[in-house]
Amino acid sequence: MASNRNYSQLTIKKLFGFAGGHCSMCKTKITLNATENDEAAQIGEIAHIIGSSEDGPRGDSNFPKEKLDDYENLILLCPTCHKKIDKQVNSYSPSDLHEIKINHEKWVDEQLETSNLEISSKELDIIIRNISSGDYNSSLSFEEFEHINVSDKIDKNDFSNQVKRLLDIGLMKTYEVKSFVTEMDKLDKMFVNTLKSFFKDKYLELKEKCENNDEIFLELWDYIKKDSNSFSENAAALSVLCYMFELCEVFEK
């Protein structure tokens, strides 16, 4: 991601999360898988819809400067498509790019929903074992939290419509996640406690540094899915996150 601008962490999380790790134009994956010699790497680039400068591509002197780096004025692209829209400005107007971004995010939701319906124990095993291998504080006490039902919890946290959509997708599979976790807990009596400890630990850590609950949710999803760039594993990670969202007494204050 090549840029020297001061994008907020929430803006970056929204761009990469809602774009599903794919270029908004050509659908190419923008995450390079780890190799024997190198770690996974991002090659996605943040492009401005209204140009970042008045004399640059799609520049507009009437556009508020304080909104140039907002999520609504940005689109995530691969390096090739970024160059294309900047070199062929007459073919890619701001309205064109807004439409491309909206349609791409709808496509990502559709891919997640389709993949979510096809989640198997294989994907759940990969995601949950990634979590359970961490070192978390299993002695955390949360008596100050009052457990509330999931719909009230969603309303209470003032999530954006995009995060609510992710919750809708992930919550459809929480029964399957619960069944898988229940079977794992029969083999390891600390399994559920480990998952709950992870979720509570990470929630409290993120609450100290994140702008709002959208960012906390997206950070948690990003952490759970690790370096995955497959829709099947991303959907599994989302379902696990939604299961923990429903189960644990956090996101409730």
CSV table of C-alpha atoms in Angstrom, one decimal:
chain,number,residue,atom,x,y,z
A,1,MET,CA,0.0,0.0,0.0
A,2,ALA,CA,2.0,3.0,-1.3
A,3,SER,CA,1.1,6.3,0.4
A,4,ASN,CA,2.5,8.9,2.7
A,5,ARG,CA,-0.9,10.2,3.7
A,6,ASN,CA,-2.4,10.1,7.2
A,7,TYR,CA,-5.3,7.7,6.8
A,8,SER,CA,-6.9,6.7,10.0
A,9,GLN,CA,-6.7,3.1,11.1
A,10,LEU,CA,-10.4,2.8,10.8
A,11,THR,CA,-10.4,4.0,7.2
A,12,ILE,CA,-7.7,1.4,6.3
A,13,LYS,CA,-9.5,-1.4,8.1
A,14,LYS,CA,-12.8,-0.5,6.3
A,15,LEU,CA,-11.1,-0.3,2.9
A,16,PHE,CA,-9.3,-3.6,3.1
A,17,GLY,CA,-12.1,-5.4,5.0
A,18,PHE,CA,-15.0,-4.4,2.8
A,19,ALA,CA,-13.0,-5.0,-0.4
A,20,GLY,CA,-12.4,-8.6,0.8
A,21,GLY,CA,-8.7,-8.5,0.0
A,22,HIS,CA,-9.4,-8.0,-3.8
A,23,CYS,CA,-8.9,-5.2,-6.2
A,24,SER,CA,-12.2,-3.3,-6.5
A,25,MET,CA,-11.9,-3.3,-10.3
A,26,CYS,CA,-10.3,-6.5,-11.6
A,27,LYS,CA,-11.0,-8.6,-8.5
A,28,THR,CA,-7.3,-9.7,-8.4
A,29,LYS,CA,-6.2,-10.8,-4.9
A,30,ILE,CA,-4.1,-8.0,-3.3
A,31,THR,CA,-2.5,-10.2,-0.6
A,32,LEU,CA,0.6,-12.2,-1.6
A,33,ASN,CA,0.8,-15.5,0.2
A,34,ALA,CA,3.7,-16.3,2.5
A,35,THR,CA,6.5,-18.3,0.9
A,36,GLU,CA,9.4,-20.3,2.3
A,37,ASN,CA,11.6,-17.2,2.2
A,38,ASP,CA,9.1,-14.3,2.6
A,39,GLU,CA,6.1,-13.3,4.8
A,40,ALA,CA,2.7,-12.5,3.3
A,41,ALA,CA,2.5,-9.0,1.9
A,42,GLN,CA,-0.1,-6.5,0.8
A,43,ILE,CA,0.2,-5.0,-2.7
A,44,GLY,CA,-3.1,-3.2,-2.6
A,45,GLU,CA,-3.0,0.6,-3.1
A,46,ILE,CA,-5.4,3.2,-1.8
A,47,ALA,CA,-6.6,5.5,-4.6
A,48,HIS,CA,-8.5,8.7,-4.3
A,49,ILE,CA,-11.8,9.0,-6.1
A,50,ILE,CA,-11.7,12.8,-6.0
A,51,GLY,CA,-8.0,13.6,-6.6
A,52,SER,CA,-5.8,14.2,-3.6
A,53,SER,CA,-4.6,17.4,-5.3
A,54,GLU,CA,-6.4,19.9,-7.5
A,55,ASP,CA,-4.0,19.4,-10.4
A,56,GLY,CA,-3.9,15.6,-10.1
A,57,PRO,CA,-6.1,13.0,-11.6
A,58,ARG,CA,-9.8,13.8,-10.9
A,59,GLY,CA,-8.8,16.9,-8.9
A,60,ASP,CA,-11.6,19.2,-7.8
A,61,SER,CA,-10.9,22.5,-6.1
A,62,ASN,CA,-14.4,22.6,-4.7
A,63,PHE,CA,-14.1,19.3,-2.8
A,64,PRO,CA,-13.5,19.8,0.9
A,65,LYS,CA,-9.8,19.1,1.7
A,66,GLU,CA,-10.7,17.6,5.1
A,67,LYS,CA,-12.7,14.9,3.3
A,68,LEU,CA,-10.1,13.8,0.8
A,69,ASP,CA,-8.8,11.0,2.9
A,70,ASP,CA,-12.2,9.8,4.2
A,71,TYR,CA,-13.3,6.2,3.5
A,72,GLU,CA,-16.0,7.5,1.2
A,73,ASN,CA,-13.5,9.2,-1.1
A,74,LEU,CA,-11.1,6.2,-1.4
A,75,ILE,CA,-11.1,2.9,-3.3
A,76,LEU,CA,-8.8,-0.1,-2.9
A,77,LEU,CA,-7.1,-1.2,-6.1
A,78,CYS,CA,-4.2,-3.3,-7.4
A,79,PRO,CA,-1.2,-1.4,-8.7
A,80,THR,CA,-2.2,-1.9,-12.3
A,81,CYS,CA,-5.8,-0.7,-11.9
A,82,HIS,CA,-4.5,2.3,-9.9
A,83,LYS,CA,-2.3,3.3,-12.7
A,84,LYS,CA,-5.2,2.7,-15.2
A,85,ILE,CA,-7.6,5.1,-13.5
A,86,ASP,CA,-5.0,7.8,-13.2
A,87,LYS,CA,-3.8,7.5,-16.8
A,88,GLN,CA,-7.3,7.3,-18.3
A,89,VAL,CA,-9.2,9.9,-16.3
A,90,ASN,CA,-11.8,10.4,-19.0
A,91,SER,CA,-12.8,6.8,-18.8
A,92,TYR,CA,-13.0,6.7,-15.0
A,93,SER,CA,-14.9,9.6,-13.5
A,94,PRO,CA,-15.5,10.0,-9.8
A,95,SER,CA,-19.1,8.7,-10.3
A,96,ASP,CA,-17.7,5.7,-12.2
A,97,LEU,CA,-15.3,4.9,-9.4
A,98,HIS,CA,-18.0,5.3,-6.7
A,99,GLU,CA,-20.2,2.8,-8.6
A,100,ILE,CA,-17.3,0.4,-9.1
A,101,LYS,CA,-16.6,0.5,-5.3
A,102,ILE,CA,-20.2,0.0,-4.3
A,103,ASN,CA,-20.6,-2.9,-6.8
A,104,HIS,CA,-17.4,-4.5,-5.6
A,105,GLU,CA,-18.4,-4.4,-2.0
A,106,LYS,CA,-21.7,-6.0,-2.9
A,107,TRP,CA,-19.8,-8.7,-4.7
A,108,VAL,CA,-17.6,-9.3,-1.7
A,109,ASP,CA,-20.7,-9.7,0.5
A,110,GLU,CA,-22.1,-12.2,-2.0
A,111,GLN,CA,-18.9,-14.2,-2.0
A,112,LEU,CA,-18.8,-14.3,1.8
A,113,GLU,CA,-22.4,-15.3,2.0
A,114,THR,CA,-22.0,-18.1,-0.6
A,115,SER,CA,-18.8,-19.3,1.1
A,116,ASN,CA,-20.5,-19.1,4.5
A,117,LEU,CA,-23.1,-21.6,3.4
A,118,GLU,CA,-20.3,-24.0,2.4
A,119,ILE,CA,-18.1,-23.8,5.5
A,120,SER,CA,-16.8,-27.2,6.6
A,121,SER,CA,-15.1,-28.4,9.7
A,122,LYS,CA,-11.8,-28.0,7.8
A,123,GLU,CA,-12.1,-24.2,7.6
A,124,LEU,CA,-13.4,-24.0,11.2
A,125,ASP,CA,-10.5,-26.2,12.4
A,126,ILE,CA,-7.9,-23.9,10.7
A,127,ILE,CA,-9.4,-20.7,12.1
A,128,ILE,CA,-10.1,-21.9,15.7
A,129,ARG,CA,-6.8,-23.6,16.1
A,130,ASN,CA,-5.1,-20.4,15.0
A,131,ILE,CA,-6.9,-18.7,17.9
A,132,SER,CA,-6.5,-21.4,20.5
A,133,SER,CA,-2.7,-21.5,20.0
A,134,GLY,CA,-2.3,-18.0,21.5
A,135,ASP,CA,-1.4,-17.1,25.1
A,136,TYR,CA,-4.4,-15.4,26.7
A,137,ASN,CA,-5.4,-14.4,30.2
A,138,SER,CA,-7.9,-17.1,31.2
A,139,SER,CA,-8.4,-15.6,34.7
A,140,LEU,CA,-10.2,-12.5,33.4
A,141,SER,CA,-13.3,-11.5,35.4
A,142,PHE,CA,-16.2,-9.9,33.6
A,143,GLU,CA,-18.8,-9.8,36.4
A,144,GLU,CA,-19.4,-6.1,35.5
A,145,PHE,CA,-20.8,-7.0,32.1
A,146,GLU,CA,-24.5,-7.7,31.9
A,147,HIS,CA,-25.3,-10.2,29.1
A,148,ILE,CA,-27.8,-9.0,26.6
A,149,ASN,CA,-29.3,-10.6,23.5
A,150,VAL,CA,-27.5,-10.3,20.2
A,151,SER,CA,-29.9,-7.9,18.4
A,152,ASP,CA,-29.8,-5.5,21.4
A,153,LYS,CA,-26.0,-5.8,21.4
A,154,ILE,CA,-25.8,-4.9,17.7
A,155,ASP,CA,-28.0,-1.8,18.3
A,156,LYS,CA,-26.2,-0.7,21.4
A,157,ASN,CA,-22.8,-0.6,19.6
A,158,ASP,CA,-24.0,1.7,16.8
A,159,PHE,CA,-22.3,-0.4,14.1
A,160,SER,CA,-22.3,0.9,10.5
A,161,ASN,CA,-24.6,-0.8,8.0
A,162,GLN,CA,-21.6,-2.5,6.4
A,163,VAL,CA,-20.6,-4.1,9.7
A,164,LYS,CA,-24.2,-5.0,10.4
A,165,ARG,CA,-24.3,-6.8,7.1
A,166,LEU,CA,-21.2,-8.8,8.1
A,167,LEU,CA,-22.8,-9.7,11.3
A,168,ASP,CA,-25.9,-10.9,9.4
A,169,ILE,CA,-23.8,-13.1,7.3
A,170,GLY,CA,-21.7,-14.5,10.1
A,171,LEU,CA,-24.6,-15.1,12.5
A,172,MET,CA,-26.2,-17.5,10.0
A,173,LYS,CA,-23.5,-20.1,10.8
A,174,THR,CA,-23.0,-19.7,14.6
A,175,TYR,CA,-25.0,-23.0,15.2
A,176,GLU,CA,-22.4,-24.9,13.2
A,177,VAL,CA,-19.6,-23.1,15.0
A,178,LYS,CA,-21.1,-23.9,18.3
A,179,SER,CA,-21.4,-27.6,17.4
A,180,PHE,CA,-17.8,-27.7,16.3
A,181,VAL,CA,-16.6,-26.0,19.4
A,182,THR,CA,-18.7,-28.3,21.6
A,183,GLU,CA,-17.0,-31.4,20.0
A,184,MET,CA,-13.6,-29.8,20.5
A,185,ASP,CA,-14.4,-29.1,24.1
A,186,LYS,CA,-15.0,-32.8,24.8
A,187,LEU,CA,-11.4,-33.4,23.9
A,188,ASP,CA,-10.0,-30.4,25.7
A,189,LYS,CA,-12.0,-29.1,28.7
A,190,MET,CA,-10.3,-25.7,28.5
A,191,PHE,CA,-11.1,-25.2,24.8
A,192,VAL,CA,-14.1,-22.9,25.2
A,193,ASN,CA,-12.4,-21.0,28.0
A,194,THR,CA,-9.4,-20.4,25.8
A,195,LEU,CA,-11.6,-19.0,23.0
A,196,LYS,CA,-13.5,-16.8,25.4
A,197,SER,CA,-10.2,-15.5,26.9
A,198,PHE,CA,-8.9,-14.7,23.5
A,199,PHE,CA,-12.0,-12.7,22.6
A,200,LYS,CA,-12.1,-10.8,25.9
A,201,ASP,CA,-8.3,-10.1,25.9
A,202,LYS,CA,-8.3,-8.8,22.4
A,203,TYR,CA,-11.5,-6.8,22.9
A,204,LEU,CA,-10.1,-5.0,25.9
A,205,GLU,CA,-6.8,-4.4,24.2
A,206,LEU,CA,-8.5,-2.9,21.1
A,207,LYS,CA,-11.0,-0.9,23.1
A,208,GLU,CA,-8.0,1.2,24.4
A,209,LYS,CA,-6.8,2.2,20.9
A,210,CYS,CA,-9.6,1.9,18.4
A,211,GLU,CA,-11.8,4.8,17.3
A,212,ASN,CA,-15.1,3.0,17.6
A,213,ASN,CA,-16.8,-0.4,17.6
A,214,ASP,CA,-16.6,-0.8,13.8
A,215,GLU,CA,-12.9,-0.7,14.1
A,216,ILE,CA,-12.8,-3.2,17.0
A,217,PHE,CA,-14.9,-5.6,15.0
A,218,LEU,CA,-12.9,-5.3,11.9
A,219,GLU,CA,-9.6,-5.6,13.8
A,220,LEU,CA,-10.9,-8.8,15.5
A,221,TRP,CA,-11.9,-10.3,12.2
A,222,ASP,CA,-8.6,-9.4,10.6
A,223,TYR,CA,-6.7,-10.9,13.6
A,224,ILE,CA,-8.7,-14.2,13.4
A,225,LYS,CA,-8.4,-14.7,9.7
A,226,LYS,CA,-4.6,-14.0,9.9
A,227,ASP,CA,-3.1,-13.9,6.4
A,228,SER,CA,-5.9,-15.7,4.7
A,229,ASN,CA,-7.1,-14.4,1.4
A,230,SER,CA,-9.6,-17.1,0.6
A,231,PHE,CA,-13.3,-16.4,0.9
A,232,SER,CA,-13.9,-19.8,2.6
A,233,GLU,CA,-11.5,-19.1,5.4
A,234,ASN,CA,-12.6,-15.5,5.7
A,235,ALA,CA,-16.2,-16.6,6.0
A,236,ALA,CA,-15.2,-19.2,8.6
A,237,ALA,CA,-13.3,-16.5,10.5
A,238,LEU,CA,-16.4,-14.2,10.3
A,239,SER,CA,-18.7,-17.0,11.6
A,240,VAL,CA,-16.3,-17.7,14.5
A,241,LEU,CA,-16.1,-14.0,15.4
A,242,CYS,CA,-19.9,-13.7,15.3
A,243,TYR,CA,-20.2,-16.8,17.5
A,244,MET,CA,-17.9,-15.2,20.0
A,245,PHE,CA,-19.7,-11.9,19.7
A,246,GLU,CA,-22.9,-13.7,20.6
A,247,LEU,CA,-21.4,-15.8,23.4
A,248,CYS,CA,-19.1,-13.4,25.3
A,249,GLU,CA,-20.1,-10.6,27.6
A,250,VAL,CA,-18.2,-7.9,25.7
A,251,PHE,CA,-19.4,-5.2,23.3
A,252,GLU,CA,-22.0,-4.7,25.9
A,253,LYS,CA,-21.0,-1.6,27.8
